[in-house]
């Protein structure tokens, strides 16, 4: 389970649909102070109170940041109604982000009664204030006919405006209108142009749709090589459909040399990204290529397992899960994990628990999964303690049970156990907030190359929590996190270069790290990259 502790965002993440109101709002500074006190940190309480004071003096950014804090529960108690109050005031003084977030609240019915008409009003104001996401969301409302009469022509107008401001999803949806001929004459060539722009702005769906055009024969000459290039980019941006279609090219030798191993690799990635077709294709390809006869190597392993070698039983289970030299068969994997576990091999018990957790080769049964995690933990296999801790932490919110399990996992050098233990102390989950303890566990986890722990450790140094504030130290840990492909670490490193904290201010360098963060799946990195790009850096 990955936890990301972000510094107060350089560019605040904006939601799906948003807008603004006309009423006058008064900020209650005492309420904000009391909410901040819940964090047991006088410095944070003072900072929040200063924001409230500045908001009272009509500082739009301060009002917006207060709204953001209440919306996300950052340093104050999460309260959508309070978030609405501050977004409303920031919108009234023409802060486009406040209008955007306010419309999001009305669209989703958070802190207010769901009202698409109000969402449309506020999205419209955000768009008129040149907020790209506001224009895009307005286009969505007209596409779906929510709060307005469905009107593809108006949707096209707003998607065009968003796309002109380099908002990738605006270009993508504009391409979709031309592709499907919705409200406009079908034009594959124009669809290609907008998919291309969306892809160039690092939108996985744009690359995927562009790949589909080249893979078919619609509007442009079929070119499997170009299709592969675009599917590859989509897949690298974690678009499951892109990975699935890339696998098909490798399976059929279209635009690439035929390679079933590569095809399986990309079908597996598509499956891991939640694309069901990728899972089916992965299994079917495995069945078509696996040898129905047991290879001699496997036969020898089976003989060794039957002789009581617990490690070999476990290894056989892995082979049947990973389709390594045999046809993938979760049922057989279960048999060998069961035997390894019965021989007190902790890893076998834990992997058996994973099968029950996900219903692979067995009927899904969380209770049985936890039973096997517990046995693995008793047998001193750290991952068993960690997995059981995650269950109590997230499924039951029983932190008193999660804590000793994370402690044991950490003592057994399970890096994720140390990391999650640090988060308990950092976020005051079931324990008194203690940044010194959080630091100690993040350090141990980071030393075991857990990227998220290195990133969170950097945040402690950045904020001066449990340590003396030190931007240079924060940079060191953000760098290590980023090198370990942790998106939050790369994003935070980009923020240092943007602000000139601990480094010479360099927005071009910041863009490099924001792009990395985006490629590693950190949305805030994508947003920050786009915003710097729009400013011409």
Short mmCIF file of C-alpha atoms in Angstrom, two decimals:
data_model
loop_
_atom_site.label_atom_id
_atom_site.label_comp_id
_atom_site.label_asym_id
_atom_site.label_seq_id
_atom_site.Cartn_x
_atom_site.Cartn_y
_atom_site.Cartn_z
CA UNK A 1 0.00 0.00 0.00
CA UNK A 2 1.52 3.27 -1.08
CA UNK A 3 1.18 6.44 0.93
CA UNK A 4 2.32 9.77 -0.48
CA UNK A 5 2.90 12.71 1.80
CA UNK A 6 2.95 15.81 -0.35
CA UNK A 7 4.25 19.25 0.56
CA UNK A 8 1.59 21.98 0.32
CA UNK A 9 1.28 21.93 -3.47
CA UNK A 10 3.14 24.44 -5.57
CA UNK A 11 0.25 24.27 -8.00
CA UNK A 12 -2.89 23.16 -6.24
CA UNK A 13 -4.54 20.17 -7.85
CA UNK A 14 -7.83 21.13 -9.46
CA UNK A 15 -10.90 18.91 -9.57
CA UNK A 16 -13.25 17.74 -12.30
CA UNK A 17 -15.83 20.52 -12.71
CA UNK A 18 -16.04 23.95 -11.04
CA UNK A 19 -17.47 27.56 -10.78
CA UNK A 20 -18.20 30.65 -8.63
CA UNK A 21 -20.93 32.43 -6.61
CA UNK A 22 -22.04 36.02 -6.08
CA UNK A 23 -22.75 36.04 -2.33
CA UNK A 24 -20.51 37.74 0.24
CA UNK A 25 -18.59 35.40 2.54
CA UNK A 26 -17.11 36.20 5.94
CA UNK A 27 -14.21 34.11 7.24
CA UNK A 28 -14.37 32.92 10.84
CA UNK A 29 -10.71 33.02 11.92
CA UNK A 30 -11.41 31.39 15.29
CA UNK A 31 -13.06 28.39 13.63
CA UNK A 32 -10.06 27.92 11.39
CA UNK A 33 -7.69 28.20 14.38
CA UNK A 34 -9.67 25.57 16.29
CA UNK A 35 -9.72 23.23 13.30
CA UNK A 36 -5.97 23.62 12.88
CA UNK A 37 -5.35 22.91 16.57
CA UNK A 38 -6.48 19.34 15.91
CA UNK A 39 -3.07 18.79 14.37
CA UNK A 40 -1.29 19.45 17.69
CA UNK A 41 1.11 21.81 15.94
CA UNK A 42 1.21 25.46 16.99
CA UNK A 43 3.23 26.48 13.92
CA UNK A 44 0.65 25.00 11.54
CA UNK A 45 -2.17 26.54 13.58
CA UNK A 46 -0.49 29.92 13.23
CA UNK A 47 -0.02 29.48 9.46
CA UNK A 48 -3.66 28.49 8.96
CA UNK A 49 -4.80 31.46 11.04
CA UNK A 50 -2.63 33.77 8.90
CA UNK A 51 -4.30 32.39 5.78
CA UNK A 52 -7.71 33.12 7.32
CA UNK A 53 -6.63 36.66 8.17
CA UNK A 54 -5.37 37.26 4.63
CA UNK A 55 -8.57 35.77 3.18
CA UNK A 56 -10.60 38.21 5.30
CA UNK A 57 -8.60 40.96 3.57
CA UNK A 58 -9.74 39.56 0.19
CA UNK A 59 -6.52 37.78 -0.76
CA UNK A 60 -7.88 35.31 -3.33
CA UNK A 61 -4.97 32.85 -3.13
CA UNK A 62 -5.32 32.59 0.66
CA UNK A 63 -9.05 31.90 0.38
CA UNK A 64 -8.39 29.28 -2.27
CA UNK A 65 -5.67 27.57 -0.20
CA UNK A 66 -8.00 27.46 2.80
CA UNK A 67 -10.65 25.84 0.63
CA UNK A 68 -8.08 23.35 -0.61
CA UNK A 69 -7.00 22.57 2.96
CA UNK A 70 -10.57 21.89 4.10
CA UNK A 71 -11.40 19.88 0.99
CA UNK A 72 -8.42 17.56 1.45
CA UNK A 73 -8.19 17.62 5.26
CA UNK A 74 -4.71 19.15 5.12
CA UNK A 75 -3.75 20.56 8.53
CA UNK A 76 -7.46 21.05 9.37
CA UNK A 77 -10.47 18.77 9.80
CA UNK A 78 -11.87 17.77 6.41
CA UNK A 79 -15.06 19.75 5.86
CA UNK A 80 -16.61 20.15 2.37
CA UNK A 81 -19.01 22.83 3.62
CA UNK A 82 -16.09 24.96 4.86
CA UNK A 83 -14.24 24.24 1.62
CA UNK A 84 -17.24 25.63 -0.27
CA UNK A 85 -17.18 28.80 1.83
CA UNK A 86 -13.57 29.60 0.97
CA UNK A 87 -13.75 28.51 -2.67
CA UNK A 88 -16.82 30.73 -2.97
CA UNK A 89 -15.01 33.77 -1.62
CA UNK A 90 -11.95 33.19 -3.83
CA UNK A 91 -14.26 32.82 -6.83
CA UNK A 92 -16.08 36.05 -5.96
CA UNK A 93 -12.75 37.86 -6.30
CA UNK A 94 -12.08 36.17 -9.64
CA UNK A 95 -9.79 33.32 -8.65
CA UNK A 96 -10.42 30.85 -11.49
CA UNK A 97 -9.26 27.85 -9.43
CA UNK A 98 -11.78 28.70 -6.74
CA UNK A 99 -14.57 28.81 -9.34
CA UNK A 100 -13.36 25.49 -10.77
CA UNK A 101 -13.34 23.77 -7.37
CA UNK A 102 -16.66 25.25 -6.37
CA UNK A 103 -18.31 23.80 -9.47
CA UNK A 104 -16.72 20.45 -8.63
CA UNK A 105 -18.47 20.54 -5.25
CA UNK A 106 -21.84 21.21 -6.91
CA UNK A 107 -21.22 18.58 -9.58
CA UNK A 108 -20.47 15.88 -6.98
CA UNK A 109 -22.78 17.15 -4.23
CA UNK A 110 -20.00 17.64 -1.67
CA UNK A 111 -20.91 20.11 1.08
CA UNK A 112 -23.86 21.27 -1.06
CA UNK A 113 -26.85 19.69 -2.75
CA UNK A 114 -25.85 18.26 -6.13
CA UNK A 115 -26.79 20.82 -8.76
CA UNK A 116 -25.56 20.56 -12.37
CA UNK A 117 -26.96 24.01 -13.18
CA UNK A 118 -24.76 25.59 -10.52
CA UNK A 119 -21.83 23.48 -11.70
CA UNK A 120 -22.36 24.85 -15.20
CA UNK A 121 -22.51 28.45 -13.92
CA UNK A 122 -19.25 28.16 -12.05
CA UNK A 123 -17.46 26.19 -14.77
CA UNK A 124 -18.50 28.96 -17.16
CA UNK A 125 -17.01 31.62 -14.92
CA UNK A 126 -13.78 29.62 -14.56
CA UNK A 127 -13.61 29.31 -18.35
CA UNK A 128 -14.25 33.04 -18.83
CA UNK A 129 -11.30 33.60 -16.47
CA UNK A 130 -9.20 31.50 -18.92
CA UNK A 131 -9.08 28.39 -16.77
CA UNK A 132 -8.45 25.49 -19.20
CA UNK A 133 -10.03 22.85 -16.96
CA UNK A 134 -13.11 25.07 -16.56
CA UNK A 135 -13.59 25.19 -20.35
CA UNK A 136 -13.03 21.44 -20.61
CA UNK A 137 -15.58 20.71 -17.86
CA UNK A 138 -18.07 23.01 -19.51
CA UNK A 139 -17.59 20.99 -22.69
CA UNK A 140 -18.26 17.80 -20.72
CA UNK A 141 -21.54 19.20 -19.37
CA UNK A 142 -22.73 20.04 -22.89
CA UNK A 143 -21.59 16.64 -24.15
CA UNK A 144 -23.50 14.81 -21.42
CA UNK A 145 -26.45 17.23 -21.23
CA UNK A 146 -26.01 17.79 -17.50
CA UNK A 147 -27.46 21.09 -16.28
CA UNK A 148 -27.82 22.15 -19.93
CA UNK A 149 -29.45 20.86 -23.09
CA UNK A 150 -27.09 18.43 -24.83
CA UNK A 151 -25.28 20.42 -27.51
CA UNK A 152 -22.24 18.95 -29.27
CA UNK A 153 -21.57 22.17 -31.14
CA UNK A 154 -21.18 24.09 -27.87
CA UNK A 155 -19.14 21.22 -26.43
CA UNK A 156 -16.83 21.54 -29.45
CA UNK A 157 -16.41 25.28 -28.80
CA UNK A 158 -15.32 24.73 -25.20
CA UNK A 159 -13.09 21.75 -25.98
CA UNK A 160 -11.41 23.91 -28.65
CA UNK A 161 -10.79 26.64 -26.11
CA UNK A 162 -9.34 24.14 -23.62
CA UNK A 163 -7.20 22.54 -26.32
CA UNK A 164 -5.90 25.97 -27.44
CA UNK A 165 -4.68 26.38 -23.86
CA UNK A 166 -2.87 23.00 -24.15
CA UNK A 167 -5.27 21.07 -21.94
CA UNK A 168 -4.68 17.55 -23.25
CA UNK A 169 -8.13 16.11 -22.47
CA UNK A 170 -9.75 19.01 -24.33
CA UNK A 171 -7.81 18.01 -27.46
CA UNK A 172 -8.69 14.36 -26.85
CA UNK A 173 -12.43 14.99 -26.61
CA UNK A 174 -12.32 17.29 -29.61
CA UNK A 175 -10.73 14.44 -31.53
CA UNK A 176 -13.50 12.13 -30.33
CA UNK A 177 -16.18 14.49 -31.66
CA UNK A 178 -14.55 14.46 -35.11
CA UNK A 179 -13.96 10.71 -34.96
CA UNK A 180 -17.57 9.90 -34.06
CA UNK A 181 -19.11 12.73 -36.10
CA UNK A 182 -21.00 14.07 -33.10
CA UNK A 183 -22.51 17.47 -33.92
CA UNK A 184 -19.96 17.94 -36.70
CA UNK A 185 -19.10 16.18 -39.95
CA UNK A 186 -17.01 13.05 -39.35
CA UNK A 187 -13.40 13.84 -40.20
CA UNK A 188 -10.70 11.29 -39.33
CA UNK A 189 -7.94 13.62 -40.48
CA UNK A 190 -8.98 16.29 -37.98
CA UNK A 191 -9.44 13.62 -35.30
CA UNK A 192 -5.84 12.56 -35.97
CA UNK A 193 -4.61 16.15 -35.53
CA UNK A 194 -6.26 16.53 -32.15
CA UNK A 195 -5.27 13.06 -30.93
CA UNK A 196 -1.72 13.91 -31.94
CA UNK A 197 -1.78 17.14 -29.94
CA UNK A 198 -3.29 15.35 -26.94
CA UNK A 199 -0.60 12.65 -27.16
CA UNK A 200 2.16 15.26 -27.41
CA UNK A 201 0.79 16.69 -24.14
CA UNK A 202 1.31 13.26 -22.52
CA UNK A 203 -2.29 12.06 -22.46
CA UNK A 204 -2.29 8.27 -22.63
CA UNK A 205 -5.79 8.16 -24.19
CA UNK A 206 -4.69 10.55 -26.95
CA UNK A 207 -1.75 8.28 -27.85
CA UNK A 208 -4.03 5.23 -27.67
CA UNK A 209 -6.62 6.73 -30.05
CA UNK A 210 -3.89 7.93 -32.42
CA UNK A 211 -2.47 4.41 -32.42
CA UNK A 212 -5.92 3.05 -33.29
CA UNK A 213 -6.14 5.32 -36.33
CA UNK A 214 -2.80 4.09 -37.64
CA UNK A 215 -3.75 0.51 -36.77
CA UNK A 216 -6.95 0.76 -38.82
CA UNK A 217 -7.38 2.43 -42.18
CA UNK A 218 -9.48 5.44 -41.22
CA UNK A 219 -8.59 8.83 -42.63
CA UNK A 220 -4.86 8.06 -42.76
CA UNK A 221 -2.76 5.35 -44.37
CA UNK A 222 -2.42 2.28 -42.16
CA UNK A 223 1.03 2.21 -40.55
CA UNK A 224 1.66 -0.47 -37.92
CA UNK A 225 5.03 1.01 -37.04
CA UNK A 226 3.42 4.35 -36.12
CA UNK A 227 0.64 2.50 -34.33
CA UNK A 228 3.28 0.71 -32.25
CA UNK A 229 5.01 3.99 -31.40
CA UNK A 230 1.78 5.51 -30.11
CA UNK A 231 0.59 2.40 -28.28
CA UNK A 232 4.01 2.23 -26.66
CA UNK A 233 3.72 5.82 -25.42
CA UNK A 234 0.17 5.18 -24.18
CA UNK A 235 1.36 2.07 -22.35
CA UNK A 236 4.27 3.99 -20.78
CA UNK A 237 1.65 6.49 -19.55
CA UNK A 238 -0.16 3.54 -17.89
CA UNK A 239 -3.04 3.29 -20.36
CA UNK A 240 -4.12 -0.36 -20.23
CA UNK A 241 -5.69 -0.33 -23.69
CA UNK A 242 -2.42 0.90 -25.15
CA UNK A 243 -0.52 -1.99 -23.54
CA UNK A 244 -3.16 -4.48 -24.74
CA UNK A 245 -3.02 -3.27 -28.35
CA UNK A 246 0.77 -3.12 -28.28
CA UNK A 247 0.76 -6.76 -27.19
CA UNK A 248 -1.45 -7.65 -30.17
CA UNK A 249 1.10 -6.13 -32.54
CA UNK A 250 3.86 -8.26 -31.00
CA UNK A 251 1.65 -11.35 -31.03
CA UNK A 252 0.85 -10.90 -34.74
CA UNK A 253 4.17 -9.44 -35.89
CA UNK A 254 2.59 -6.19 -37.13
CA UNK A 255 5.04 -3.29 -37.25
CA UNK A 256 7.45 -5.31 -35.09
CA UNK A 257 9.12 -8.71 -35.19
CA UNK A 258 6.73 -11.37 -33.85
CA UNK A 259 7.55 -11.94 -30.19
CA UNK A 260 5.12 -13.87 -27.95
CA UNK A 261 7.22 -13.20 -24.86
CA UNK A 262 6.85 -9.46 -25.42
CA UNK A 263 3.17 -9.92 -26.16
CA UNK A 264 2.67 -11.70 -22.84
CA UNK A 265 4.61 -8.97 -21.04
CA UNK A 266 2.32 -6.25 -22.40
CA UNK A 267 -0.89 -8.27 -21.95
CA UNK A 268 0.19 -8.77 -18.32
CA UNK A 269 0.79 -5.05 -17.87
CA UNK A 270 -2.61 -4.29 -19.40
CA UNK A 271 -4.16 -6.74 -16.94
CA UNK A 272 -2.30 -5.17 -14.00
CA UNK A 273 -3.65 -1.77 -15.10
CA UNK A 274 -7.22 -3.11 -14.84
CA UNK A 275 -7.91 -3.88 -18.52
CA UNK A 276 -9.96 -7.08 -18.38
CA UNK A 277 -9.28 -7.92 -22.03
CA UNK A 278 -5.57 -7.83 -21.24
CA UNK A 279 -6.11 -10.47 -18.52
CA UNK A 280 -8.04 -12.72 -20.92
CA UNK A 281 -5.45 -12.29 -23.67
CA UNK A 282 -2.61 -12.99 -21.24
CA UNK A 283 -4.22 -16.25 -20.12
CA UNK A 284 -5.17 -17.33 -23.66
CA UNK A 285 -1.69 -16.66 -25.02
CA UNK A 286 -0.18 -18.61 -22.12
CA UNK A 287 -2.46 -21.56 -22.89
CA UNK A 288 -1.56 -21.50 -26.59
CA UNK A 289 2.19 -21.46 -25.97
CA UNK A 290 2.56 -23.68 -22.88
CA UNK A 291 3.50 -27.33 -23.27
CA UNK A 292 0.78 -29.63 -21.95
CA UNK A 293 3.40 -32.19 -20.97
CA UNK A 294 5.30 -31.48 -17.75
CA UNK A 295 8.90 -30.54 -18.66
CA UNK A 296 11.67 -32.67 -17.08
CA UNK A 297 12.82 -29.74 -14.93
CA UNK A 298 9.33 -29.40 -13.41
CA UNK A 299 9.10 -33.14 -12.87
CA UNK A 300 12.33 -33.03 -10.85
CA UNK A 301 11.01 -30.13 -8.76
CA UNK A 302 7.76 -32.00 -8.07
CA UNK A 303 9.74 -35.01 -6.90
CA UNK A 304 11.79 -32.81 -4.57
CA UNK A 305 8.65 -31.14 -3.19
CA UNK A 306 7.02 -34.51 -2.59
CA UNK A 307 10.12 -35.47 -0.63
CA UNK A 308 9.41 -32.61 1.81
CA UNK A 309 11.56 -29.76 0.44
CA UNK A 310 9.37 -26.78 1.46
CA UNK A 311 11.39 -24.23 -0.56
CA UNK A 312 10.94 -26.25 -3.75
CA UNK A 313 7.17 -26.47 -3.14
CA UNK A 314 7.07 -22.69 -2.84
CA UNK A 315 9.17 -22.29 -5.99
CA UNK A 316 6.77 -24.55 -7.92
CA UNK A 317 3.85 -22.38 -6.80
CA UNK A 318 5.65 -19.32 -8.17
CA UNK A 319 6.25 -21.05 -11.50
CA UNK A 320 2.56 -21.88 -11.95
CA UNK A 321 1.54 -18.31 -11.09
CA UNK A 322 4.11 -16.69 -13.40
CA UNK A 323 3.71 -19.25 -16.20
CA UNK A 324 7.45 -19.93 -16.01
CA UNK A 325 8.07 -23.08 -18.08
CA UNK A 326 4.52 -24.35 -17.47
CA UNK A 327 0.99 -23.30 -18.33
CA UNK A 328 -0.33 -20.77 -15.80
CA UNK A 329 -2.51 -22.62 -13.30
CA UNK A 330 -3.54 -20.95 -10.03
CA UNK A 331 -5.13 -24.16 -8.82
CA UNK A 332 -1.79 -25.99 -9.04
CA UNK A 333 -0.04 -22.99 -7.50
CA UNK A 334 -2.45 -23.26 -4.57
CA UNK A 335 -1.57 -26.94 -4.13
CA UNK A 336 2.16 -26.23 -3.90
CA UNK A 337 1.76 -23.13 -1.68
CA UNK A 338 -0.43 -25.22 0.65
CA UNK A 339 2.26 -27.89 0.89
CA UNK A 340 4.99 -25.27 1.52
CA UNK A 341 2.85 -23.67 4.23
CA UNK A 342 2.11 -27.03 5.87
CA UNK A 343 5.90 -27.50 6.02
CA UNK A 344 6.11 -24.13 7.88
CA UNK A 345 7.56 -22.16 4.97
CA UNK A 346 6.23 -18.64 5.73
CA UNK A 347 6.39 -17.30 2.17
CA UNK A 348 4.21 -20.19 1.02
CA UNK A 349 1.54 -19.25 3.59
CA UNK A 350 1.59 -15.60 2.51
CA UNK A 351 1.33 -16.39 -1.21
CA UNK A 352 -1.52 -18.78 -0.45
CA UNK A 353 -3.19 -15.85 1.34
CA UNK A 354 -2.73 -13.69 -1.76
CA UNK A 355 -4.56 -16.29 -3.88
CA UNK A 356 -7.51 -16.21 -1.46
CA UNK A 357 -7.39 -12.42 -1.31
CA UNK A 358 -7.78 -12.11 -5.10
CA UNK A 359 -9.80 -15.27 -5.76
CA UNK A 360 -7.15 -16.85 -7.99
CA UNK A 361 -7.60 -20.60 -8.33
CA UNK A 362 -9.88 -20.51 -5.27
CA UNK A 363 -13.10 -18.81 -4.23
CA UNK A 364 -12.25 -15.35 -2.91
CA UNK A 365 -12.16 -15.42 0.90
CA UNK A 366 -10.64 -12.52 2.82
CA UNK A 367 -10.86 -14.36 6.14
CA UNK A 368 -8.82 -17.27 4.81
CA UNK A 369 -6.35 -14.83 3.29
CA UNK A 370 -5.85 -13.22 6.70
CA UNK A 371 -5.46 -16.63 8.35
CA UNK A 372 -2.57 -17.46 6.04
CA UNK A 373 -1.04 -13.98 6.41
CA UNK A 374 -1.14 -14.51 10.17
CA UNK A 375 0.58 -17.88 9.91
CA UNK A 376 3.24 -16.37 7.65
CA UNK A 377 3.77 -13.62 10.22
CA UNK A 378 4.07 -16.16 13.06
CA UNK A 379 6.68 -17.93 10.94
CA UNK A 380 8.58 -14.62 10.78
CA UNK A 381 7.92 -13.80 7.14
CA UNK A 382 7.59 -10.01 7.24
CA UNK A 383 5.25 -9.67 4.28
CA UNK A 384 2.62 -11.69 6.15
CA UNK A 385 2.70 -9.24 9.06
CA UNK A 386 2.58 -6.32 6.63
CA UNK A 387 -0.38 -7.67 4.61
CA UNK A 388 -2.37 -8.36 7.77
CA UNK A 389 -1.47 -4.88 9.03
CA UNK A 390 -2.80 -3.35 5.80
CA UNK A 391 -6.10 -5.17 6.34
CA UNK A 392 -6.55 -3.73 9.84
CA UNK A 393 -5.27 -0.31 8.75
CA UNK A 394 -7.47 0.19 5.70
CA UNK A 395 -10.31 -2.31 5.83
CA UNK A 396 -11.10 -2.02 9.53
CA UNK A 397 -9.40 1.26 10.51
CA UNK A 398 -8.19 -0.58 13.59
CA UNK A 399 -4.81 1.09 14.00
CA UNK A 400 -4.10 -0.50 17.38
CA UNK A 401 -4.01 -3.90 15.64
CA UNK A 402 -2.20 -2.62 12.57
CA UNK A 403 0.63 -1.01 14.57
CA UNK A 404 2.17 -4.15 16.18
CA UNK A 405 1.92 -5.97 12.85
CA UNK A 406 3.78 -3.18 11.07
CA UNK A 407 6.30 -3.16 13.92
CA UNK A 408 7.02 -6.84 13.49
CA UNK A 409 7.18 -6.51 9.70
CA UNK A 410 9.65 -3.67 10.10
CA UNK A 411 11.77 -5.66 12.58
CA UNK A 412 11.92 -8.38 9.91
CA UNK A 413 13.21 -5.78 7.42
CA UNK A 414 10.01 -5.53 5.39
CA UNK A 415 10.46 -1.99 4.04
CA UNK A 416 6.73 -1.36 3.51
CA UNK A 417 6.05 -2.25 7.14
CA UNK A 418 8.53 0.41 8.30
CA UNK A 419 7.02 2.88 5.84
CA UNK A 420 3.43 2.37 6.98
CA UNK A 421 4.53 2.49 10.61
CA UNK A 422 6.10 5.87 9.88
CA UNK A 423 2.80 7.02 8.36
CA UNK A 424 0.91 6.05 11.53
CA UNK A 425 3.14 8.36 13.58
CA UNK A 426 3.20 11.04 10.90
CA UNK A 427 -0.59 11.16 10.49
CA UNK A 428 -1.49 10.37 14.13
CA UNK A 429 -3.36 7.19 13.21
CA UNK A 430 -3.95 5.25 16.44
CA UNK A 431 -0.90 6.86 18.08
CA UNK A 432 0.05 10.32 19.27
CA UNK A 433 1.61 12.28 16.43
CA UNK A 434 5.38 11.96 16.71
CA UNK A 435 7.52 13.23 13.85
CA UNK A 436 10.70 11.87 15.47
CA UNK A 437 9.28 8.35 15.36
CA UNK A 438 7.98 8.89 11.83
CA UNK A 439 11.46 10.04 10.79
CA UNK A 440 13.11 6.96 12.30
CA UNK A 441 10.82 4.55 10.44
CA UNK A 442 10.97 6.49 7.17
CA UNK A 443 14.78 6.44 7.43
CA UNK A 444 14.86 2.67 7.90
CA UNK A 445 12.48 2.12 5.02
CA UNK A 446 14.35 4.57 2.78
CA UNK A 447 17.62 2.76 3.53
CA UNK A 448 15.90 -0.33 2.14
CA UNK A 449 15.11 1.65 -1.04
CA UNK A 450 11.42 2.32 -0.48
CA UNK A 451 10.88 5.41 -2.63
CA UNK A 452 7.79 6.67 -0.81
CA UNK A 453 9.64 6.61 2.50
CA UNK A 454 12.50 8.67 1.06
CA UNK A 455 9.98 11.17 -0.28
CA UNK A 456 8.16 11.46 3.06
CA UNK A 457 11.48 11.85 4.84
CA UNK A 458 12.28 14.70 2.50
CA UNK A 459 8.96 16.34 3.36
CA UNK A 460 9.84 16.23 7.07
CA UNK A 461 13.05 18.13 6.34
CA UNK A 462 11.22 20.50 4.01
CA UNK A 463 8.59 21.34 6.64
CA UNK A 464 10.93 21.13 9.65
CA UNK A 465 8.82 18.43 11.30
CA UNK A 466 10.78 16.49 13.91
CA UNK A 467 13.98 17.88 12.43
CA UNK A 468 15.49 21.28 11.77
CA UNK A 469 14.16 22.64 8.50
CA UNK A 470 16.76 21.89 5.84
CA UNK A 471 15.96 22.25 2.12
CA UNK A 472 19.31 20.70 1.13
CA UNK A 473 18.53 17.53 3.08
CA UNK A 474 15.01 17.50 1.63
CA UNK A 475 16.56 17.63 -1.85
CA UNK A 476 18.79 14.61 -1.12
CA UNK A 477 15.83 12.48 -0.10
CA UNK A 478 13.58 13.69 -2.93
CA UNK A 479 16.39 12.82 -5.37
CA UNK A 480 16.69 9.32 -3.97
CA UNK A 481 12.90 8.86 -4.06
CA UNK A 482 12.79 10.02 -7.66
CA UNK A 483 15.66 7.70 -8.64
CA UNK A 484 13.52 4.88 -7.17
CA UNK A 485 10.68 5.90 -9.52
CA UNK A 486 8.52 7.44 -6.80
CA UNK A 487 6.28 10.03 -8.44
CA UNK A 488 5.79 12.13 -5.31
CA UNK A 489 9.56 12.39 -4.83
CA UNK A 490 10.05 13.64 -8.41
CA UNK A 491 7.17 16.10 -8.01
CA UNK A 492 8.54 17.49 -4.75
CA UNK A 493 11.99 17.80 -6.31
CA UNK A 494 10.41 19.80 -9.12
CA UNK A 495 8.79 22.07 -6.53
CA UNK A 496 12.21 22.79 -4.98
CA UNK A 497 13.59 23.90 -8.34
CA UNK A 498 10.49 25.97 -9.04
CA UNK A 499 10.70 27.79 -5.71
CA UNK A 500 14.50 27.89 -5.48
CA UNK A 501 14.49 26.12 -2.11
CA UNK A 502 17.85 24.49 -1.41
CA UNK A 503 18.77 24.80 -5.07
CA UNK A 504 19.15 27.56 -7.62
CA UNK A 505 15.74 28.39 -9.06
CA UNK A 506 15.48 26.61 -12.41
CA UNK A 507 12.04 26.06 -13.90
CA UNK A 508 13.40 24.15 -16.90
CA UNK A 509 14.93 21.64 -14.48
CA UNK A 510 11.66 21.63 -12.52
CA UNK A 511 9.81 20.63 -15.69
CA UNK A 512 12.08 17.63 -16.14
CA UNK A 513 11.18 16.33 -12.69
CA UNK A 514 7.48 17.13 -13.06
CA UNK A 515 7.49 15.16 -16.32
CA UNK A 516 9.13 12.21 -14.54
CA UNK A 517 6.53 12.43 -11.77
CA UNK A 518 3.78 12.37 -14.37
CA UNK A 519 5.30 9.35 -16.13
CA UNK A 520 5.41 7.56 -12.76
CA UNK A 521 1.67 8.14 -12.31
CA UNK A 522 1.70 11.21 -10.03
CA UNK A 523 -1.14 13.44 -11.31
CA UNK A 524 0.15 16.52 -9.52
CA UNK A 525 3.36 16.20 -11.54
CA UNK A 526 1.30 16.22 -14.76
CA UNK A 527 -0.57 19.33 -13.59
CA UNK A 528 2.61 21.13 -12.59
CA UNK A 529 4.35 20.25 -15.87
CA UNK A 530 1.40 21.54 -17.85
CA UNK A 531 1.20 24.80 -15.91
CA UNK A 532 4.90 25.55 -16.33
CA UNK A 533 4.58 24.67 -20.00
CA UNK A 534 1.72 27.12 -20.37
CA UNK A 535 3.85 29.84 -18.80
CA UNK A 536 6.48 29.29 -21.49
CA UNK A 537 9.17 27.51 -19.44
#
